[in-house]
């Protein structure tokens, strides 16, 4: 099982500090969002003339080139999540592109660039290889994908799994078109819960319901990714969640059973997990000691399950935006180590 950290390319901070920390912690894999569109997107400004060519001048890969080099220097595997639609490709970043072929072409260009043989310049060393990919992020949450439901007469149709199946298949086919051995694309990347109600201000879809919708829509993938976060500070990693809709570590076997029924023995990747601390989060955080204990418990649960191939902790350092960001880091904003730092370092790799 790969043990890793999920961080943002814009919040890694000083790479001269961050990557030595990853190495010291024994991080085996690093997940970053590879933004297709959005404010920091690789292709945010204009449509590429040759979208499958990673050297097209419309692309700016500089942040990611630097990250994969640093990761390779520290023997860390990179996991890229392709996310956000550019304005030239669709009406909003958290909506589907007008043409799914545009997303497929970007995924193909990204997989070519990080194939292990691509040279950014004729005399340059080939960029390191990336073999683990994710399609989007938490598409059962309207923050990341809209719409979740669509009105049809007096009824509402479950819509986000249909859209997402196309996003998933576009990334899956684009990455595999390179023909390189060992490429793996995980889809789903689902959040832990959903309300399954179209009329609420923030309509969302529960993970199992979403997975079933993906199957009906014909989604293809090599692994399924999920984020089994706790729902209340009183929940430990082993606590089953209240109600039938949430999938946390406490009932992850229930989800694996349904995944097996629909797709066979596909691997499960946990690509985002963590406990916030109090301080600084007074509402959703747990004590520093509990965070460390729960980190050890959660990695033990994942390691004991033969279907779980990957476990990512979110994140290395607390977000400075108290109440808006996430404070599950192994470091405080000021750089102080929490007890969870040592717990992560002790986790078997």
Coordinates of C-alpha atoms in Angstrom, one line a residue:
X1 CA 0.0 0.0 0.0
X2 CA 1.3 3.4 -1.0
X3 CA 1.4 5.9 1.9
X4 CA 1.3 9.5 0.9
X5 CA 0.3 13.1 1.3
X6 CA -2.3 15.2 -0.7
X7 CA -1.2 18.8 -1.1
X8 CA -2.0 21.7 -3.4
X9 CA 0.5 22.9 -6.0
X10 CA -0.1 26.4 -4.8
X11 CA 0.1 25.6 -1.0
X12 CA 3.3 23.4 -1.1
X13 CA 4.9 26.7 -0.1
X14 CA 8.7 26.7 -0.3
X15 CA 9.7 23.4 -2.1
X16 CA 13.1 23.7 -0.5
X17 CA 11.2 23.1 2.8
X18 CA 8.4 20.9 1.7
X19 CA 10.2 18.2 -0.2
X20 CA 12.7 17.5 2.6
X21 CA 9.8 17.1 4.9
X22 CA 8.1 14.6 2.6
X23 CA 11.3 12.6 2.5
X24 CA 11.9 12.8 6.3
X25 CA 8.3 11.6 6.8
X26 CA 8.8 8.6 4.5
X27 CA 6.1 9.8 2.0
X28 CA 5.9 7.3 -0.8
X29 CA 3.3 9.2 -3.0
X30 CA 2.3 12.8 -3.4
X31 CA -1.0 13.8 -4.8
X32 CA -1.4 17.1 -6.5
X33 CA -4.3 18.6 -8.5
X34 CA -3.3 19.0 -12.1
X35 CA -5.4 21.9 -13.1
X36 CA -6.6 21.9 -16.7
X37 CA -8.5 25.1 -16.2
X38 CA -9.2 27.6 -13.4
X39 CA -7.0 30.5 -12.3
X40 CA -3.8 28.4 -12.3
X41 CA -4.7 26.0 -15.1
X42 CA -2.2 24.6 -17.6
X43 CA -4.5 25.6 -20.5
X44 CA -6.4 28.4 -18.9
X45 CA -5.9 31.1 -21.5
X46 CA -6.7 29.7 -24.9
X47 CA -7.5 26.5 -26.8
X48 CA -4.3 24.7 -27.9
X49 CA -3.7 24.5 -31.6
X50 CA -2.5 20.9 -31.2
X51 CA -4.1 19.7 -27.9
X52 CA -2.4 16.3 -27.8
X53 CA 1.0 17.9 -28.1
X54 CA 2.4 18.6 -24.6
X55 CA 4.7 21.2 -26.1
X56 CA 1.9 23.3 -27.5
X57 CA 2.5 27.0 -26.6
X58 CA -1.0 27.3 -25.0
X59 CA 0.2 25.0 -22.2
X60 CA 2.1 26.1 -19.1
X61 CA 3.4 23.1 -17.2
X62 CA 6.1 24.9 -15.2
X63 CA 4.6 24.2 -11.7
X64 CA 4.1 20.5 -12.5
X65 CA 7.4 20.0 -14.2
X66 CA 9.2 21.4 -11.1
X67 CA 7.0 19.2 -8.8
X68 CA 7.7 15.9 -10.6
X69 CA 11.4 16.6 -10.7
X70 CA 11.5 17.3 -7.0
X71 CA 9.4 14.2 -6.3
X72 CA 11.7 12.0 -8.4
X73 CA 14.8 13.4 -6.6
X74 CA 13.2 12.2 -3.4
X75 CA 11.9 8.9 -4.7
X76 CA 8.3 9.9 -4.3
X77 CA 5.6 8.7 -6.8
X78 CA 3.4 11.5 -8.1
X79 CA -0.4 11.1 -8.3
X80 CA -2.1 13.7 -10.5
X81 CA -5.7 14.7 -10.3
X82 CA -7.0 16.3 -13.5
X83 CA -9.5 19.0 -12.5
X84 CA -11.4 22.1 -13.7
X85 CA -12.6 23.1 -17.1
X86 CA -11.0 26.1 -18.9
X87 CA -13.3 28.9 -20.0
X88 CA -12.6 28.2 -23.7
X89 CA -13.8 24.6 -23.2
X90 CA -17.0 25.1 -21.1
X91 CA -19.2 27.6 -19.3
X92 CA -17.8 27.1 -15.8
X93 CA -14.8 25.4 -14.2
X94 CA -16.9 22.9 -12.2
X95 CA -19.0 21.9 -15.2
X96 CA -18.4 19.5 -18.0
X97 CA -16.6 20.7 -21.2
X98 CA -18.8 21.2 -24.2
X99 CA -16.7 18.5 -26.0
X100 CA -15.4 15.6 -24.0
X101 CA -12.7 15.1 -26.6
X102 CA -11.0 18.3 -25.3
X103 CA -10.6 16.7 -21.9
X104 CA -9.4 13.4 -23.4
X105 CA -6.8 15.3 -25.5
X106 CA -5.5 17.2 -22.4
X107 CA -5.2 13.9 -20.5
X108 CA -3.3 12.4 -23.4
X109 CA -1.0 15.4 -23.5
X110 CA -0.4 15.2 -19.8
X111 CA 0.3 11.5 -19.9
X112 CA 2.7 12.0 -22.8
X113 CA 4.6 14.8 -21.0
X114 CA 5.0 12.7 -17.9
X115 CA 5.6 9.4 -19.7
X116 CA 9.2 9.3 -18.6
X117 CA 10.6 9.9 -22.1
X118 CA 9.4 13.4 -22.9
X119 CA 12.1 16.1 -23.2
X120 CA 10.9 19.7 -22.6
X121 CA 13.8 20.9 -24.8
X122 CA 16.0 18.9 -27.2
X123 CA 19.0 18.9 -24.9
X124 CA 17.0 18.5 -21.7
X125 CA 16.8 15.4 -19.5
X126 CA 13.5 13.6 -19.9
X127 CA 10.9 14.5 -17.3
X128 CA 10.2 11.8 -14.7
X129 CA 7.3 9.4 -15.2
X130 CA 3.8 9.7 -13.6
X131 CA 1.8 6.5 -13.6
X132 CA -1.0 7.2 -11.2
X133 CA -3.9 9.5 -12.3
X134 CA -7.2 10.6 -10.9
X135 CA -10.2 12.0 -12.8
X136 CA -11.6 15.1 -11.2
X137 CA -12.3 15.5 -7.4
X138 CA -15.4 14.8 -5.4
X139 CA -17.9 14.9 -8.3
X140 CA -20.8 14.0 -6.0
X141 CA -20.3 17.5 -4.4
X142 CA -21.7 20.5 -6.2
X143 CA -18.6 22.5 -5.3
X144 CA -16.7 20.4 -7.8
X145 CA -19.3 19.3 -10.3
X146 CA -22.6 20.9 -11.4
X147 CA -25.4 20.1 -11.9
X148 CA -26.0 17.2 -9.5
X149 CA -29.6 16.8 -10.5
X150 CA -31.5 17.9 -13.6
X151 CA -35.2 18.8 -13.8
X152 CA -37.3 16.8 -16.3
X153 CA -41.0 17.9 -16.1
X154 CA -42.1 17.3 -12.5
X155 CA -39.2 15.0 -11.7
X156 CA -35.5 15.5 -11.0
X157 CA -33.0 13.2 -12.7
X158 CA -29.8 12.1 -11.1
X159 CA -27.4 13.8 -13.4
X160 CA -23.9 14.2 -11.9
X161 CA -23.0 10.4 -12.3
X162 CA -23.9 10.7 -16.0
X163 CA -21.7 13.7 -16.5
X164 CA -18.9 12.2 -14.4
X165 CA -18.9 8.9 -16.3
X166 CA -18.0 10.9 -19.4
X167 CA -15.3 12.9 -17.5
X168 CA -13.9 9.6 -16.1
X169 CA -13.9 7.8 -19.5
X170 CA -12.2 10.8 -21.2
X171 CA -9.3 10.9 -18.7
X172 CA -9.1 7.1 -18.7
X173 CA -8.9 6.8 -22.5
X174 CA -6.6 9.8 -22.8
X175 CA -4.0 8.4 -20.4
X176 CA -4.2 4.9 -21.8
X177 CA -3.8 6.1 -25.4
X178 CA -0.1 6.6 -24.7
X179 CA 0.3 2.8 -24.6
X180 CA 2.8 3.0 -21.7
X181 CA 2.7 0.0 -19.3
X182 CA 1.7 0.6 -15.7
X183 CA -0.6 3.6 -16.2
X184 CA -3.5 3.5 -13.7
X185 CA -6.5 5.9 -13.7
X186 CA -8.8 6.0 -10.7
X187 CA -12.3 7.4 -10.9
X188 CA -14.9 8.3 -8.4
X189 CA -12.7 10.4 -6.1
X190 CA -16.0 10.7 -4.1
X191 CA -16.7 12.7 -1.0
X192 CA -17.9 10.8 2.0
X193 CA -21.6 11.7 2.1
X194 CA -24.5 13.2 0.1
X195 CA -28.1 14.2 0.7
X196 CA -29.6 12.7 -2.5
X197 CA -32.2 15.5 -2.6
X198 CA -32.5 17.8 -5.7
X199 CA -34.4 20.6 -4.0
X200 CA -31.8 21.5 -1.3
X201 CA -29.6 24.5 -1.8
X202 CA -26.6 22.3 -1.9
X203 CA -27.8 19.1 -3.5
X204 CA -25.3 16.2 -3.4
X205 CA -25.2 12.5 -4.0
X206 CA -24.2 9.8 -1.5
X207 CA -21.2 7.7 -2.5
X208 CA -22.9 4.3 -3.2
X209 CA -25.7 6.0 -5.1
X210 CA -23.1 7.8 -7.1
X211 CA -21.2 4.6 -7.8
X212 CA -24.3 2.9 -9.0
X213 CA -25.1 5.8 -11.3
X214 CA -21.6 5.7 -12.7
X215 CA -22.0 2.0 -13.5
X216 CA -25.3 2.6 -15.3
X217 CA -23.6 5.4 -17.3
X218 CA -20.7 3.1 -18.4
X219 CA -17.8 4.5 -16.4
X220 CA -14.4 2.7 -16.9
X221 CA -11.5 2.8 -14.5
X222 CA -8.5 0.9 -13.1
X223 CA -9.2 1.8 -9.5
X224 CA -11.8 3.6 -7.5
X225 CA -10.9 6.5 -5.3
X226 CA -12.8 7.7 -2.2
X227 CA -12.4 10.2 0.7
X228 CA -13.9 8.5 3.8
X229 CA -13.8 11.5 6.2
X230 CA -15.4 11.5 9.6
X231 CA -18.6 13.4 10.0
X232 CA -18.3 14.6 13.6
X233 CA -15.4 15.1 16.1
X234 CA -16.8 12.3 18.3
X235 CA -16.3 9.7 15.4
X236 CA -13.1 7.7 15.5
X237 CA -11.8 6.0 12.4
X238 CA -13.6 2.8 13.5
X239 CA -17.0 4.5 14.2
X240 CA -19.7 3.5 11.7
X241 CA -21.4 6.7 10.5
X242 CA -25.0 7.4 11.5
X243 CA -27.5 6.8 8.7
X244 CA -27.1 4.8 5.4
X245 CA -25.7 7.5 3.1
X246 CA -22.2 8.2 4.4
X247 CA -19.1 6.0 3.7
X248 CA -16.3 6.6 6.2
X249 CA -13.5 4.3 7.3
X250 CA -15.9 3.0 9.9
X251 CA -18.0 1.3 7.2
X252 CA -15.6 1.2 4.2
X253 CA -16.2 -2.6 3.8
X254 CA -19.8 -1.8 2.9
X255 CA -18.6 0.3 0.0
X256 CA -16.0 -2.3 -1.1
X257 CA -18.8 -4.9 -1.2
X258 CA -20.8 -2.8 -3.6
X259 CA -17.7 -1.9 -5.7
X260 CA -17.1 -5.6 -6.0
X261 CA -20.6 -6.4 -7.0
X262 CA -20.6 -3.7 -9.8
X263 CA -16.9 -3.8 -11.0
X264 CA -15.3 -6.9 -9.6
X265 CA -12.2 -6.7 -7.4
X266 CA -11.0 -3.3 -8.4
X267 CA -8.5 -1.6 -6.0
X268 CA -9.7 1.2 -3.7
X269 CA -7.5 4.3 -3.3
X270 CA -8.1 6.5 -0.3
X271 CA -6.8 9.7 -1.9
X272 CA -7.8 12.2 0.8
X273 CA -8.3 11.7 4.6
X274 CA -7.5 13.6 7.7
X275 CA -8.6 14.9 11.1
X276 CA -8.6 18.6 11.8
X277 CA -7.2 19.8 15.1
X278 CA -8.4 22.0 17.9
X279 CA -6.7 24.4 18.0
X280 CA -7.2 26.0 15.6
X281 CA -10.5 24.6 14.4
X282 CA -12.9 24.9 17.4
X283 CA -16.0 23.3 15.7
X284 CA -14.7 20.3 13.8
X285 CA -11.3 19.7 15.2
X286 CA -10.0 17.1 17.7
X287 CA -7.2 17.4 20.1
X288 CA -3.6 17.1 18.9
X289 CA -3.2 13.8 20.7
X290 CA -6.4 12.4 19.2
X291 CA -5.3 13.4 15.7
X292 CA -2.1 11.5 16.1
X293 CA -3.9 8.5 17.5
X294 CA -6.6 8.6 14.8
X295 CA -3.9 8.9 12.1
X296 CA -2.3 5.7 13.3
X297 CA -5.6 3.9 13.5
X298 CA -6.7 5.0 10.1
X299 CA -3.6 3.8 8.4
X300 CA -3.8 0.5 10.2
X301 CA -7.4 0.0 9.0
X302 CA -6.3 0.7 5.4
X303 CA -3.3 -1.5 5.6
X304 CA -5.3 -4.4 7.0
X305 CA -7.7 -4.3 4.0
X306 CA -6.1 -6.1 0.9
X307 CA -8.3 -4.0 -1.5
X308 CA -6.9 -0.7 -0.4
X309 CA -3.8 0.1 -2.4
X310 CA -3.2 3.8 -1.4
X311 CA -3.8 6.0 1.6
X312 CA -3.3 9.8 1.4
X313 CA -3.3 12.2 4.4
X314 CA -4.5 15.7 3.8
X315 CA -2.3 17.7 4.3
X316 CA 1.3 18.6 5.3
X317 CA 0.7 22.0 6.8
X318 CA -2.5 23.7 8.1
X319 CA -4.3 26.1 5.8
X320 CA -4.0 29.7 7.1
X321 CA -7.7 30.4 6.4
X322 CA -9.3 29.4 9.7
X323 CA -12.9 28.4 9.1
X324 CA -12.5 28.4 5.3
X325 CA -9.5 26.2 4.8
X326 CA -8.5 22.8 6.4
X327 CA -6.5 22.4 9.5
X328 CA -5.6 18.7 9.4
X329 CA -1.9 19.3 8.7
X330 CA 1.0 17.6 10.4
X331 CA 2.4 21.1 10.9
X332 CA 0.8 24.3 12.2
X333 CA 0.7 27.4 10.0
X334 CA 3.8 28.6 11.9
X335 CA 5.7 25.4 11.2
X336 CA 5.3 23.7 14.5
X337 CA 5.2 19.9 14.4
X338 CA 2.0 18.3 15.8
X339 CA 2.2 14.8 17.4
X340 CA 0.7 13.5 14.2
X341 CA 4.0 14.2 12.5
X342 CA 5.7 11.5 14.5
X343 CA 2.6 9.2 14.0
X344 CA 2.9 9.6 10.2
X345 CA 6.6 8.9 10.3
X346 CA 6.1 5.7 12.3
X347 CA 3.4 4.4 10.0
X348 CA 4.6 1.3 8.1
X349 CA 5.7 2.2 4.6

